[in-house]
Amino acid sequence: MKTLIVAERKDGKLRRVTLELAAWAAGKGEVEVVELTGERFSPGAAAQALAARAEGAQLVLAGATAFGRDTGARLAAKLGRAYISEAMALDVADAVTAQRSAYAGKVRATVRAPLPAVVSVRPNTFPLPAGAKEPSVTAIAVGAEPGLTFERFEAIPDSGTGRVSLAEARVIVSAGRGLKAPENWKLVEELADVLGAATAASRAVTDAGWRPNEEQVGQTGKTVAPDLYIALGISGAIQHLAGMTSSKVIVAVNRDPDADIFKVCDYGIVGDLFEFVPRFTEAVKTVKAQG
Amino acid sequence: MKILICLKQVPDSTVRVKVAPGGKDIVTEGMTWAISPYDEYAIELALEVKDGDPTTTVSVVSVGPARARDALRQALAMGCDDASLVVGEASGLGLSRALAKVVMEAKPDVVLCGKQASDDDQGFIGPALAEALSWPHVPFVTKLAGASGAVEAWRETEGGHEVWKASAPVVLTVQKSAKEPRYPSLPGIMKAKKKEIPEREIVSLNVDTSGQTLEIASLEPPPVRGGGKMLKDGDMAAIAADLVRLLREEAKVL
Ligand SMILES: Cc1cc2nc3c(=O)[nH]c(=O)nc-3n(C[C@H](O)[C@H](O)[C@H](O)COP(=O)(O)OP(=O)(O)OC[C@H]3O[C@@H](n4cnc5c(N)ncnc54)[C@H](O)[C@@H]3O)c2cc1C
Ligand SMILES: Nc1ncnc2c1ncn2[C@@H]1O[C@H](COP(=O)(O)O)[C@@H](O)[C@H]1O
């Protein structure tokens, strides 16, 4: 069997999800890792550039990032193959079987597609063995697509891009309306910095404009599954839970003992986040300093 | 500008979803249905263009069972101009080709799809429809502006937006934007009641159903969580220290 992995790079380095996919595919037959290069290309152009290589692969894998999900879909359609989006577990024999979440996270589905197939896989699905070596990557240049031109980039000021990306983060610090005001966001950032975490927010926070939309977790935001998700002042509405209950460990801080978030947490603290967070940040700093 | 929105009716986001015995489907009895949330954002995006330029027309189409009519009626009440229903079941490539036939008849400048439907959560149909039409598509769009003979679409990416210019036609998949979808107005609801929603059977579209499809092997409720530990011994500093210890030694995530 041949597996084609569509690599992604951030700040010059292969993304962790690419390494996870390569580590999983190693030992399952032939593996080719390709990377698309070019300035701001469209998904149609990306799929076009990938089509010839993908033609010869039984399985095409991409990370379930914004790029990977969308490119995977277009590529599968181009090749007339089935597409599995955001797989959380994967098994390949005569067919590919995957677990994924459906109904906005309220249902777990097992789906099956005949080979050849295209699958986007959630970051953090496969373990990355310590010392796994970087795969060699073939670059494929992507051109322009007729009818579409890139005009300009409009940056969001104060977006969390200096940090690890939300989709791939192992640790996420997320805050809700309980934070009270945008200027209190620094509490979240200080904690995220000592943890090496990404920051996220509930919809109450993104709707209020305290944080950009791209940081929203939930049904109409991102679905995340980090090792550790820390929810500060988030009530635990069903649409928020939809985006984060696959996290391995959930910590919840809320001053309302009946908050729904406590029903899904592994560790809960009933109390004022303004009292808790600075002390927790200090405690983490102390143990990190001890190594 | 002529805009066509592909709309799917899904379980309302506030309801609990139960897996039906047999594990192949969900319990639909007594279900509250709604327009899929990203499709609602698509409607808002289109209606904003129309607010700015009243010559813009906004049409909606849905493929689904007869009950999908309610979702279309809701879209009309929000301010869409016309709606049509394709009765039948289709998914994956077949569905994208069925929608492509509808698009080719309607000849819109812009087709809007949701980023993903909140039932299968796949995000396949938008890109697949663009592929079936051989049109370009721009994913995760949060803003749309019409210029002469072209549209400008804002694509959400890490750290900001890429602004793409399409010399129409183009498919856009819509991401949640800062502007909440509007509620239907009372006059809007009255007007929508009077509108005809033409329907036809999916078989009449003679869709090519070749290609591979996905099969649902089983549905289950997500793993139950809970039985979490509540930390309450001592003051906040002690609790904070305790949590650090548990995260390191018990959960092993620090
Ligand atoms: C179609 C649809 C899609 C949606 N999609 C999403 C989505 O993707 N993501 C999402 O998050 N929501 C989503 N929502 C909204 C969701 O229903 C909730 O309204 C939202 O999650 C609430 O955010 P919150 O928990 O921050 O605010 P609230 O519900 O107001 O909760 C604030 C919490 O903070 C606690 N608190 C207050 N002060 C303190 C303090 N000092 N210390 C500690 N705790 C404190 C309170 O006890 C309360 O529990 C969606 C809704 C709909 C209808
Ligand atoms: N049955 C349908 N009828 C009309 N549009 C659909 C249908 N299914 C999906 N779509 C469109 O495709 C988008 C993505 O759906 P999906 O690929 O199922 O996640 C939806 O948000 C709709 O815009």
Coordinates of C-alpha atoms and ligand atoms in Angstrom, one line a residue:
Chain A
M1 CA 0.0 0.0 0.0
K2 CA 1.2 3.5 -0.8
T3 CA 0.4 6.4 1.5
L4 CA 0.7 10.0 0.4
I5 CA 1.0 12.5 3.2
V6 CA 0.3 16.2 2.5
A7 CA 2.7 18.0 4.8
E8 CA 2.3 21.4 6.4
R9 CA 4.9 23.8 7.7
K10 CA 4.7 26.6 10.2
D11 CA 7.5 29.0 10.8
G12 CA 9.8 26.9 8.7
K13 CA 9.3 23.7 10.6
L14 CA 7.1 20.7 9.7
R15 CA 3.9 20.8 11.7
R16 CA 3.6 18.3 14.5
V17 CA 0.6 16.7 12.8
T18 CA 2.7 16.0 9.7
L19 CA 5.2 14.2 11.9
E20 CA 2.5 12.3 13.6
L21 CA 1.1 11.1 10.3
A22 CA 4.5 10.2 9.0
A23 CA 5.2 8.2 12.2
W24 CA 2.0 6.3 11.9
A25 CA 2.4 5.5 8.2
A26 CA 6.0 4.3 8.6
G27 CA 6.0 0.6 8.4
K28 CA 2.6 0.4 6.6
G29 CA 4.2 0.2 3.2
E30 CA 5.5 2.9 0.9
V31 CA 5.2 6.5 2.2
E32 CA 5.6 9.7 0.3
V33 CA 5.5 13.1 2.0
V34 CA 4.8 16.0 -0.2
E35 CA 4.6 19.7 0.5
L36 CA 2.9 22.4 -1.5
T37 CA 4.9 25.5 -2.2
G38 CA 3.9 28.8 -3.6
E39 CA 2.5 32.1 -2.4
R40 CA -1.1 32.0 -1.1
F41 CA -2.6 29.4 -3.4
S42 CA -6.3 28.4 -3.7
P43 CA -7.6 25.0 -2.7
G44 CA -8.6 24.2 -6.3
A45 CA -5.0 24.9 -7.4
A46 CA -3.7 22.8 -4.5
A47 CA -5.8 19.8 -5.4
Q48 CA -4.8 20.2 -9.1
A49 CA -1.1 20.2 -8.1
L50 CA -1.6 17.1 -5.9
A51 CA -3.8 15.1 -8.2
A52 CA -1.1 13.3 -10.2
R53 CA 0.8 12.1 -7.0
A54 CA -2.4 11.2 -5.2
E55 CA -3.6 9.1 -8.2
G56 CA -1.0 6.4 -7.3
A57 CA -1.7 6.3 -3.6
Q58 CA -4.2 4.1 -1.8
L59 CA -4.4 6.5 1.1
V60 CA -3.9 10.2 1.1
L61 CA -3.5 11.7 4.5
A62 CA -3.6 15.4 5.6
G63 CA -3.8 17.0 9.0
A64 CA -7.3 18.1 10.0
T65 CA -6.2 21.7 10.0
A66 CA -8.1 24.4 8.1
F67 CA -5.8 23.8 5.1
G68 CA -5.8 20.0 5.3
R69 CA -9.6 19.6 5.7
D70 CA -10.4 21.8 2.8
T71 CA -7.7 20.6 0.4
G72 CA -8.5 17.0 1.3
A73 CA -12.2 17.5 0.4
R74 CA -11.4 19.1 -3.0
L75 CA -8.8 16.5 -3.8
A76 CA -11.1 13.6 -3.0
A77 CA -13.8 15.1 -5.2
K78 CA -11.4 15.6 -8.0
L79 CA -10.3 11.9 -7.8
G80 CA -13.8 10.6 -7.3
R81 CA -12.8 9.1 -3.9
A82 CA -14.5 9.0 -0.6
Y83 CA -13.4 11.6 1.9
I84 CA -13.2 11.2 5.7
S85 CA -12.9 14.4 7.6
E86 CA -11.3 14.8 11.0
A87 CA -10.6 11.2 11.8
M88 CA -9.8 10.6 15.5
A89 CA -8.7 7.0 15.0
L90 CA -7.8 5.1 11.9
D91 CA -7.5 1.6 10.8
V92 CA -6.5 0.4 7.3
A93 CA -7.0 -3.0 5.9
D94 CA -9.0 -3.7 2.7
A95 CA -10.9 -0.5 3.5
V96 CA -10.2 2.4 5.8
T97 CA -12.2 2.6 9.0
A98 CA -12.2 5.8 11.1
Q99 CA -13.7 7.2 14.2
R100 CA -14.9 10.7 14.0
S101 CA -17.3 13.0 15.8
A102 CA -20.6 13.9 14.2
Y103 CA -23.7 16.0 15.2
A104 CA -21.4 18.7 16.4
G105 CA -19.7 16.4 18.8
K106 CA -22.8 14.9 20.3
V107 CA -22.3 11.5 18.5
R108 CA -19.3 9.3 17.9
A109 CA -19.4 7.7 14.4
T110 CA -17.4 4.8 13.0
V111 CA -17.2 5.2 9.2
R112 CA -15.8 3.0 6.5
A113 CA -14.6 4.0 3.0
P114 CA -13.2 1.7 0.3
L115 CA -9.6 2.3 -0.8
P116 CA -8.3 4.4 -2.3
A117 CA -9.5 7.2 0.0
V118 CA -8.6 10.6 1.3
V119 CA -8.6 11.3 5.1
S120 CA -7.9 14.3 7.2
V121 CA -6.7 13.3 10.7
R122 CA -7.0 15.4 13.8
P123 CA -3.8 16.5 15.3
N124 CA -2.8 14.5 18.4
T125 CA -4.5 11.3 17.1
F126 CA -1.3 9.4 16.6
P127 CA 1.6 9.3 19.1
L128 CA 4.8 10.9 18.1
P129 CA 7.6 8.6 19.3
A130 CA 10.5 10.5 21.0
G131 CA 13.3 10.9 18.5
A132 CA 11.1 10.2 15.5
K133 CA 13.1 11.4 12.6
E134 CA 11.9 14.0 10.1
P135 CA 10.6 12.5 6.9
S136 CA 12.1 13.6 3.6
V137 CA 9.7 15.9 1.9
T138 CA 9.1 16.5 -1.8
A139 CA 8.1 20.0 -2.8
I140 CA 5.3 20.5 -5.3
A141 CA 4.8 24.0 -6.7
V142 CA 1.3 25.3 -6.9
G143 CA 0.2 27.8 -9.5
A144 CA -2.6 30.2 -9.9
E145 CA -6.2 29.2 -10.5
P146 CA -8.1 30.9 -13.3
G147 CA -10.8 33.3 -12.1
L148 CA -9.2 33.8 -8.7
T149 CA -6.5 36.2 -7.5
F150 CA -5.0 36.9 -4.1
E151 CA -5.4 40.5 -3.3
R152 CA -4.0 41.2 0.1
F153 CA -3.7 40.0 3.7
E154 CA -5.5 41.7 6.5
A155 CA -3.9 40.8 9.8
I156 CA -5.9 40.6 13.0
P157 CA -4.1 42.7 15.5
D158 CA -3.4 41.0 18.8
S159 CA -4.2 37.5 17.5
G160 CA -2.6 34.6 19.3
T161 CA -0.3 33.7 16.4
G162 CA 2.9 34.0 18.4
R163 CA 1.8 30.9 20.2
V164 CA 1.3 27.3 19.1
S165 CA -1.7 26.9 16.9
L166 CA -5.0 26.1 18.6
A167 CA -5.7 23.0 16.4
E168 CA -2.4 21.4 17.3
A169 CA -1.8 22.6 20.9
R170 CA -1.1 20.0 23.6
V171 CA -2.3 22.4 26.3
I172 CA -5.1 25.0 25.9
V173 CA -6.1 27.7 28.3
S174 CA -9.6 28.8 27.5
A175 CA -11.7 31.5 29.0
G176 CA -15.3 32.6 29.0
R177 CA -17.6 35.4 30.0
G178 CA -16.5 34.9 33.6
L179 CA -13.4 36.8 32.7
K180 CA -15.5 39.9 32.9
A181 CA -13.6 42.3 30.6
P182 CA -11.1 42.1 27.7
E183 CA -8.3 43.7 29.8
N184 CA -8.3 40.6 32.0
W185 CA -7.2 38.5 29.1
K186 CA -3.6 39.0 30.3
L187 CA -4.3 36.5 33.1
V188 CA -5.0 33.9 30.5
E189 CA -1.9 34.8 28.5
E190 CA 0.3 34.7 31.5
L191 CA -0.9 31.2 32.4
A192 CA -0.7 30.1 28.7
D193 CA 2.9 31.4 28.5
V194 CA 4.2 29.4 31.5
L195 CA 2.4 26.3 30.2
G196 CA 3.5 26.7 26.6
A197 CA -0.2 26.6 25.7
A198 CA -2.5 28.1 23.1
T199 CA -5.3 30.4 24.2
A200 CA -8.9 29.9 23.3
A201 CA -12.3 31.3 24.2
S202 CA -16.0 30.6 24.4
R203 CA -18.4 32.2 22.0
A204 CA -19.5 34.7 24.6
V205 CA -16.0 36.1 24.5
T206 CA -15.6 36.1 20.7
D207 CA -19.0 37.6 20.1
A208 CA -18.2 40.4 22.5
G209 CA -15.1 41.1 20.4
W210 CA -12.7 40.5 23.3
R211 CA -10.9 37.9 21.2
P212 CA -10.8 37.0 17.5
N213 CA -13.2 34.4 16.1
E214 CA -10.4 32.1 15.2
E215 CA -9.9 31.4 18.9
Q216 CA -13.4 30.2 19.5
V217 CA -13.9 26.6 20.6
G218 CA -17.2 24.8 20.1
Q219 CA -19.9 23.9 17.6
T220 CA -19.4 27.1 15.5
G221 CA -15.7 27.3 16.4
K222 CA -12.8 24.9 16.5
T223 CA -12.9 21.4 17.7
V224 CA -9.9 20.6 19.8
A225 CA -8.5 17.6 21.6
P226 CA -5.4 18.6 23.6
D227 CA -3.8 16.6 26.4
L228 CA -5.0 19.4 28.8
Y229 CA -7.9 21.9 28.4
I230 CA -8.3 24.5 31.2
A231 CA -11.7 26.2 31.1
L232 CA -11.8 29.4 33.1
G233 CA -15.2 31.1 33.7
I234 CA -16.9 29.0 31.1
S235 CA -20.4 27.6 31.9
G236 CA -20.2 24.6 29.7
A237 CA -23.1 25.2 27.2
I238 CA -23.7 22.2 25.0
Q239 CA -22.3 24.0 22.0
H240 CA -19.0 24.8 23.8
L241 CA -18.7 21.2 25.0
A242 CA -19.1 20.0 21.4
G243 CA -15.7 21.5 20.7
M244 CA -13.6 20.2 23.6
T245 CA -14.9 17.0 25.3
S246 CA -12.4 14.9 23.4
S247 CA -9.6 16.5 25.4
K248 CA -7.7 14.0 27.5
V249 CA -7.8 16.0 30.7
I250 CA -10.2 18.9 31.5
V251 CA -9.7 21.3 34.3
A252 CA -12.6 23.6 35.1
V253 CA -12.7 26.8 37.2
N254 CA -16.1 28.3 37.9
R255 CA -17.6 30.0 40.8
D256 CA -21.0 28.4 40.2
P257 CA -20.9 24.8 41.7
D258 CA -23.7 23.8 39.4
A259 CA -22.0 24.9 36.2
D260 CA -22.4 22.2 33.5
I261 CA -18.6 22.3 32.8
F262 CA -18.1 20.4 36.0
K263 CA -20.0 17.4 34.6
V264 CA -17.2 16.9 32.0
C265 CA -14.2 17.9 34.0
D266 CA -11.5 15.7 35.5
Y267 CA -10.5 18.3 38.0
G268 CA -12.8 21.0 39.2
I269 CA -12.3 24.1 41.3
V270 CA -15.3 26.0 42.6
G271 CA -14.2 29.5 43.1
D272 CA -13.2 32.9 41.7
L273 CA -10.9 32.6 38.8
F274 CA -9.3 36.0 39.6
E275 CA -8.1 34.4 42.9
F276 CA -7.2 31.1 41.4
V277 CA -5.4 31.8 38.1
P278 CA -2.5 34.0 39.4
R279 CA -1.8 31.4 42.1
F280 CA -1.9 28.6 39.7
T281 CA 0.4 30.4 37.3
E282 CA 2.9 30.9 40.1
A283 CA 2.7 27.3 41.1
V284 CA 3.3 26.1 37.6
K285 CA 6.2 28.5 37.2
T286 CA 7.7 27.1 40.4
V287 CA 7.6 23.5 39.4
K288 CA 8.8 24.3 35.8
A289 CA 11.8 26.1 37.4
Q290 CA 12.6 23.0 39.4
G291 CA 12.6 21.0 36.1
Chain B
M1 CA -25.3 40.0 -8.1
K2 CA -27.0 36.6 -8.1
I3 CA -26.3 34.4 -5.0
L4 CA -27.4 30.9 -4.5
I5 CA -27.1 29.3 -1.0
C6 CA -27.1 25.5 -0.4
L7 CA -28.8 24.9 2.8
K8 CA -29.1 21.8 5.0
Q9 CA -31.7 21.2 7.7
V10 CA -30.1 19.5 10.8
P11 CA -31.0 18.9 14.4
D12 CA -31.3 22.2 16.3
S13 CA -28.0 22.9 18.1
T14 CA -29.7 23.1 21.5
V15 CA -31.2 19.6 21.4
R16 CA -29.6 16.4 22.8
V17 CA -29.0 13.9 20.0
K18 CA -29.7 10.2 20.8
V19 CA -28.5 7.2 18.8
A20 CA -31.3 5.0 17.6
P21 CA -31.4 1.3 18.4
G22 CA -29.2 -0.5 15.8
G23 CA -26.7 2.3 16.0
K24 CA -27.0 3.4 12.3
D25 CA -29.0 6.6 12.8
I26 CA -30.2 9.1 15.4
V27 CA -33.6 9.3 17.0
T28 CA -35.6 11.7 14.8
E29 CA -38.9 11.4 16.5
G30 CA -39.8 14.6 18.2
M31 CA -36.7 16.3 16.9
T32 CA -36.5 20.0 16.5
W33 CA -34.9 20.9 13.2
A34 CA -33.1 24.0 12.2
I35 CA -31.0 25.5 9.4
S36 CA -27.4 24.3 9.9
P37 CA -25.6 27.1 11.8
Y38 CA -22.9 27.9 9.1
D39 CA -25.7 28.0 6.4
E40 CA -27.4 30.6 8.6
Y41 CA -24.2 32.6 8.6
A42 CA -24.2 32.2 4.8
I43 CA -27.7 33.7 4.6
E44 CA -26.6 36.6 6.7
L45 CA -23.5 37.2 4.5
A46 CA -25.7 37.2 1.4
L47 CA -28.4 39.4 2.8
E48 CA -25.8 42.0 3.8
V49 CA -24.7 42.2 0.2
K50 CA -28.4 42.6 -0.7
D51 CA -28.8 45.3 1.9
G52 CA -26.1 47.2 0.2
D53 CA -27.3 46.5 -3.3
P54 CA -31.0 45.8 -3.7
T55 CA -30.6 44.4 -7.2
T56 CA -28.9 41.4 -5.6
T57 CA -31.0 38.3 -5.5
V58 CA -30.6 35.5 -2.9
S59 CA -31.9 32.0 -3.6
V60 CA -31.8 29.0 -1.4
V61 CA -31.9 25.3 -2.3
S62 CA -32.0 22.2 -0.1
V63 CA -31.8 18.5 -0.9
G64 CA -33.6 16.5 1.7
P65 CA -36.9 15.2 2.9
A66 CA -40.2 17.1 2.9
R67 CA -39.5 18.6 6.3
A68 CA -36.6 20.6 4.9
R69 CA -39.3 22.9 3.6
D70 CA -39.4 24.5 7.0
A71 CA -35.8 25.4 6.8
L72 CA -36.3 27.0 3.4
R73 CA -39.3 28.9 4.7
Q74 CA -37.2 30.2 7.5
A75 CA -34.6 31.4 5.0
L76 CA -37.3 33.2 3.1
A77 CA -38.6 34.8 6.3
M78 CA -35.1 36.1 7.0
G79 CA -35.2 37.9 3.6
C80 CA -34.1 35.4 0.9
D81 CA -35.9 35.9 -2.4
D82 CA -36.8 32.4 -3.4
A83 CA -36.4 28.8 -2.4
S84 CA -36.6 25.4 -3.9
L85 CA -36.5 21.9 -2.6
V86 CA -35.0 18.8 -4.2
V87 CA -36.7 15.9 -2.5
G88 CA -34.5 12.9 -1.9
E89 CA -31.5 11.5 -0.2
A90 CA -28.0 11.9 -1.4
S91 CA -24.6 12.3 0.2
G92 CA -21.0 12.8 -0.8
L93 CA -20.2 13.0 -4.5
G94 CA -23.7 12.2 -5.6
L95 CA -25.1 15.1 -3.6
S96 CA -22.4 17.5 -4.9
R97 CA -23.3 16.6 -8.4
A98 CA -27.1 17.0 -7.8
L99 CA -26.4 20.5 -6.4
A100 CA -24.1 21.2 -9.4
K101 CA -27.1 20.5 -11.7
V102 CA -29.2 23.0 -9.8
V103 CA -26.5 25.6 -9.9
M104 CA -26.0 25.2 -13.7
E105 CA -29.7 25.8 -14.2
A106 CA -29.8 28.8 -11.9
K107 CA -26.5 30.4 -13.2
P108 CA -25.6 32.4 -10.1
D109 CA -22.5 34.5 -9.7
V110 CA -21.8 33.1 -6.3
V111 CA -22.7 29.9 -4.5
L112 CA -22.5 29.8 -0.8
C113 CA -22.2 26.7 1.3
G114 CA -21.6 26.3 5.0
K115 CA -18.1 25.4 6.1
Q116 CA -19.6 22.2 7.3
A117 CA -23.1 20.9 8.2
S118 CA -23.6 20.2 11.9
D119 CA -24.9 16.7 11.4
D120 CA -22.1 15.0 9.5
D121 CA -19.5 17.7 10.3
Q122 CA -17.7 16.8 7.1
G123 CA -17.1 20.0 5.2
F124 CA -17.1 18.0 1.9
I125 CA -20.0 19.4 -0.1
G126 CA -18.7 22.9 -0.7
P127 CA -15.3 21.9 -2.2
A128 CA -16.9 19.0 -4.0
L129 CA -19.6 21.2 -5.5
A130 CA -16.9 23.6 -6.8
E131 CA -15.0 20.6 -8.2
A132 CA -18.2 19.3 -9.9
L133 CA -18.7 22.7 -11.5
S134 CA -15.0 23.2 -12.3
W135 CA -15.2 26.5 -10.5
P136 CA -12.7 27.8 -8.0
H137 CA -13.7 27.9 -4.3
V138 CA -12.6 30.0 -1.4
P139 CA -13.0 28.4 2.0
F140 CA -13.8 29.8 5.4
V141 CA -15.2 33.1 4.2
T142 CA -16.4 35.6 6.8
K143 CA -17.0 38.6 4.6
L144 CA -18.2 39.1 1.0
A145 CA -18.3 42.3 -1.1
G146 CA -19.5 42.7 -4.6
A147 CA -17.4 44.7 -7.0
S148 CA -18.1 45.3 -10.7
G149 CA -18.1 41.9 -12.3
A150 CA -16.2 40.4 -9.5
V151 CA -16.5 39.6 -5.8
E152 CA -14.1 40.0 -2.9
A153 CA -14.1 37.2 -0.4
W154 CA -12.4 37.3 3.0
R155 CA -10.9 33.9 3.9
E156 CA -10.1 33.3 7.6
T157 CA -6.6 31.9 8.1
E158 CA -4.2 31.9 11.1
G159 CA -3.6 35.5 12.2
G160 CA -6.0 37.2 9.8
H161 CA -7.8 37.2 6.5
E162 CA -6.7 36.6 3.0
V163 CA -8.7 38.7 0.6
W164 CA -9.4 36.9 -2.7
K165 CA -10.9 38.4 -5.8
A166 CA -13.0 36.2 -7.9
S167 CA -14.1 37.1 -11.4
A168 CA -17.4 35.2 -10.9
P169 CA -18.6 32.5 -10.7
V170 CA -17.2 31.1 -7.5
V171 CA -18.2 28.8 -4.6
L172 CA -17.5 30.1 -1.1
T173 CA -17.7 28.1 2.1
V174 CA -18.8 30.2 4.9
Q175 CA -17.3 30.4 8.4
K176 CA -18.9 32.1 11.4
S177 CA -18.5 35.8 11.2
A178 CA -18.8 38.5 13.8
K179 CA -22.3 39.4 12.5
E180 CA -25.0 37.2 14.0
P181 CA -27.6 35.9 11.5
R182 CA -30.7 38.2 11.7
Y183 CA -34.0 37.0 13.0
P184 CA -37.0 36.9 10.6
S185 CA -39.1 40.1 10.8
L186 CA -42.8 39.9 11.2
P187 CA -43.4 41.2 7.6
G188 CA -40.7 38.8 6.5
I189 CA -42.6 35.9 8.0
M190 CA -45.9 37.0 6.4
K191 CA -44.3 37.3 3.0
A192 CA -42.5 34.0 3.3
K193 CA -45.8 32.3 4.1
K194 CA -47.2 33.3 0.7
K195 CA -44.2 32.2 -1.3
E196 CA -44.3 29.1 -3.4
I197 CA -41.5 26.6 -2.7
P198 CA -41.2 24.6 -5.9
E199 CA -40.0 21.0 -5.4
R200 CA -38.8 18.2 -7.6
E201 CA -37.6 14.7 -7.1
I202 CA -33.8 14.1 -7.0
V203 CA -34.2 11.3 -9.6
S204 CA -35.4 13.9 -12.1
L205 CA -31.9 15.4 -12.0
N206 CA -30.3 12.2 -13.5
V207 CA -27.3 12.5 -11.3
D208 CA -24.1 10.5 -12.0
T209 CA -23.6 8.5 -8.9
S210 CA -20.2 6.9 -9.8
G211 CA -17.2 7.2 -7.4
Q212 CA -16.6 6.0 -3.9
T213 CA -18.9 6.6 -1.0
L214 CA -18.6 6.6 2.8
E215 CA -20.5 4.1 4.8
I216 CA -21.6 4.7 8.4
A217 CA -20.6 1.5 10.3
S218 CA -22.0 2.6 13.6
L219 CA -23.0 5.6 15.7
E220 CA -22.5 5.7 19.5
P221 CA -22.9 8.3 22.1
P222 CA -19.5 10.0 22.8
P223 CA -17.6 8.4 25.7
V224 CA -19.0 9.6 29.0
R225 CA -16.9 11.9 31.1
G226 CA -17.4 12.8 34.6
G227 CA -16.6 11.5 38.0
G228 CA -14.1 14.4 38.1
K229 CA -12.3 15.3 41.3
M230 CA -13.4 18.6 43.0
L231 CA -10.5 20.2 44.7
K232 CA -11.5 22.1 47.8
D233 CA -9.0 21.5 50.5
G234 CA -7.3 24.6 51.9
D235 CA -7.1 28.1 50.5
M236 CA -6.7 29.0 46.8
A237 CA -2.9 28.8 46.9
A238 CA -3.1 25.3 48.4
I239 CA -5.6 24.2 45.7
A240 CA -3.4 25.6 43.0
A241 CA -0.4 23.7 44.3
D242 CA -2.5 20.6 44.6
L243 CA -3.7 20.9 41.0
V244 CA -0.2 21.2 39.7
R245 CA 0.8 18.1 41.6
L246 CA -2.2 16.1 40.3
L247 CA -1.6 17.2 36.7
R248 CA 2.0 16.1 37.0
E249 CA 1.7 12.9 39.0
E250 CA -1.8 11.6 38.4
A251 CA -2.8 12.9 34.9
K252 CA 0.8 13.2 33.7
V253 CA 0.0 16.1 31.4
L254 CA 2.4 18.7 32.8
Ligands
LIG1 C1 -26.0 27.7 17.0 C2 -25.2 28.0 18.2 C3 -23.8 27.8 18.1 C4 -23.0 28.1 19.2 N1 -21.6 27.8 19.1 C5 -20.8 28.0 20.2 C6 -19.5 27.7 20.2 O1 -18.9 27.3 19.1 N2 -18.7 27.9 21.3 C7 -19.2 28.4 22.4 O2 -18.5 28.6 23.4 N3 -20.5 28.7 22.5 C8 -21.3 28.6 21.4 N4 -22.7 28.9 21.5 C9 -23.1 29.7 22.7 C10 -23.4 28.9 23.9 O3 -24.7 28.5 23.9 C11 -23.1 29.8 25.2 O4 -23.9 30.9 25.1 C12 -21.7 30.2 25.4 O5 -20.8 29.1 25.3 C13 -21.5 30.8 26.8 O6 -20.2 31.2 27.0 P1 -19.6 31.3 28.5 O7 -19.6 30.0 29.1 O8 -18.3 32.1 28.3 O9 -20.6 32.4 29.2 P2 -21.7 32.1 30.3 O10 -22.6 31.0 29.9 O11 -22.2 33.5 30.6 O12 -20.8 31.6 31.5 C14 -19.9 32.3 32.3 C15 -19.5 31.5 33.4 O13 -18.5 32.2 34.2 C16 -18.7 31.9 35.5 N5 -18.1 33.0 36.3 C17 -18.5 34.3 36.3 N6 -17.6 35.0 37.1 C18 -16.6 34.2 37.5 C19 -15.5 34.3 38.3 N7 -15.1 35.5 38.8 N8 -14.7 33.2 38.5 C20 -15.1 32.0 38.0 N9 -16.2 31.8 37.2 C21 -16.9 32.9 37.0 C22 -20.2 31.8 35.7 O14 -20.6 31.1 36.9 C23 -20.6 31.2 34.4 O15 -20.7 29.8 34.6 C24 -23.5 28.6 20.4 C25 -24.9 28.9 20.5 C26 -25.7 28.6 19.4 C27 -27.2 28.8 19.6
LIG2 N1 -28.6 18.1 1.6 C1 -28.1 19.3 1.3 N2 -28.8 20.3 0.6 C2 -28.2 21.5 0.3 N3 -27.0 21.8 0.8 C3 -26.3 20.9 1.4 C4 -26.8 19.6 1.8 N4 -25.8 19.0 2.5 C5 -24.8 19.8 2.6 N5 -25.0 21.0 2.0 C6 -24.2 22.2 1.9 O1 -22.8 21.8 2.1 C7 -22.3 22.3 3.3 C8 -21.3 21.4 3.9 O2 -21.9 20.2 4.2 P1 -21.1 18.9 4.7 O3 -20.1 18.6 3.6 O4 -22.2 17.8 4.8 O5 -20.5 19.2 6.0 C9 -23.5 22.7 4.1 O6 -23.2 23.7 5.1 C10 -24.5 23.1 3.0 O7 -24.2 24.5 2.6

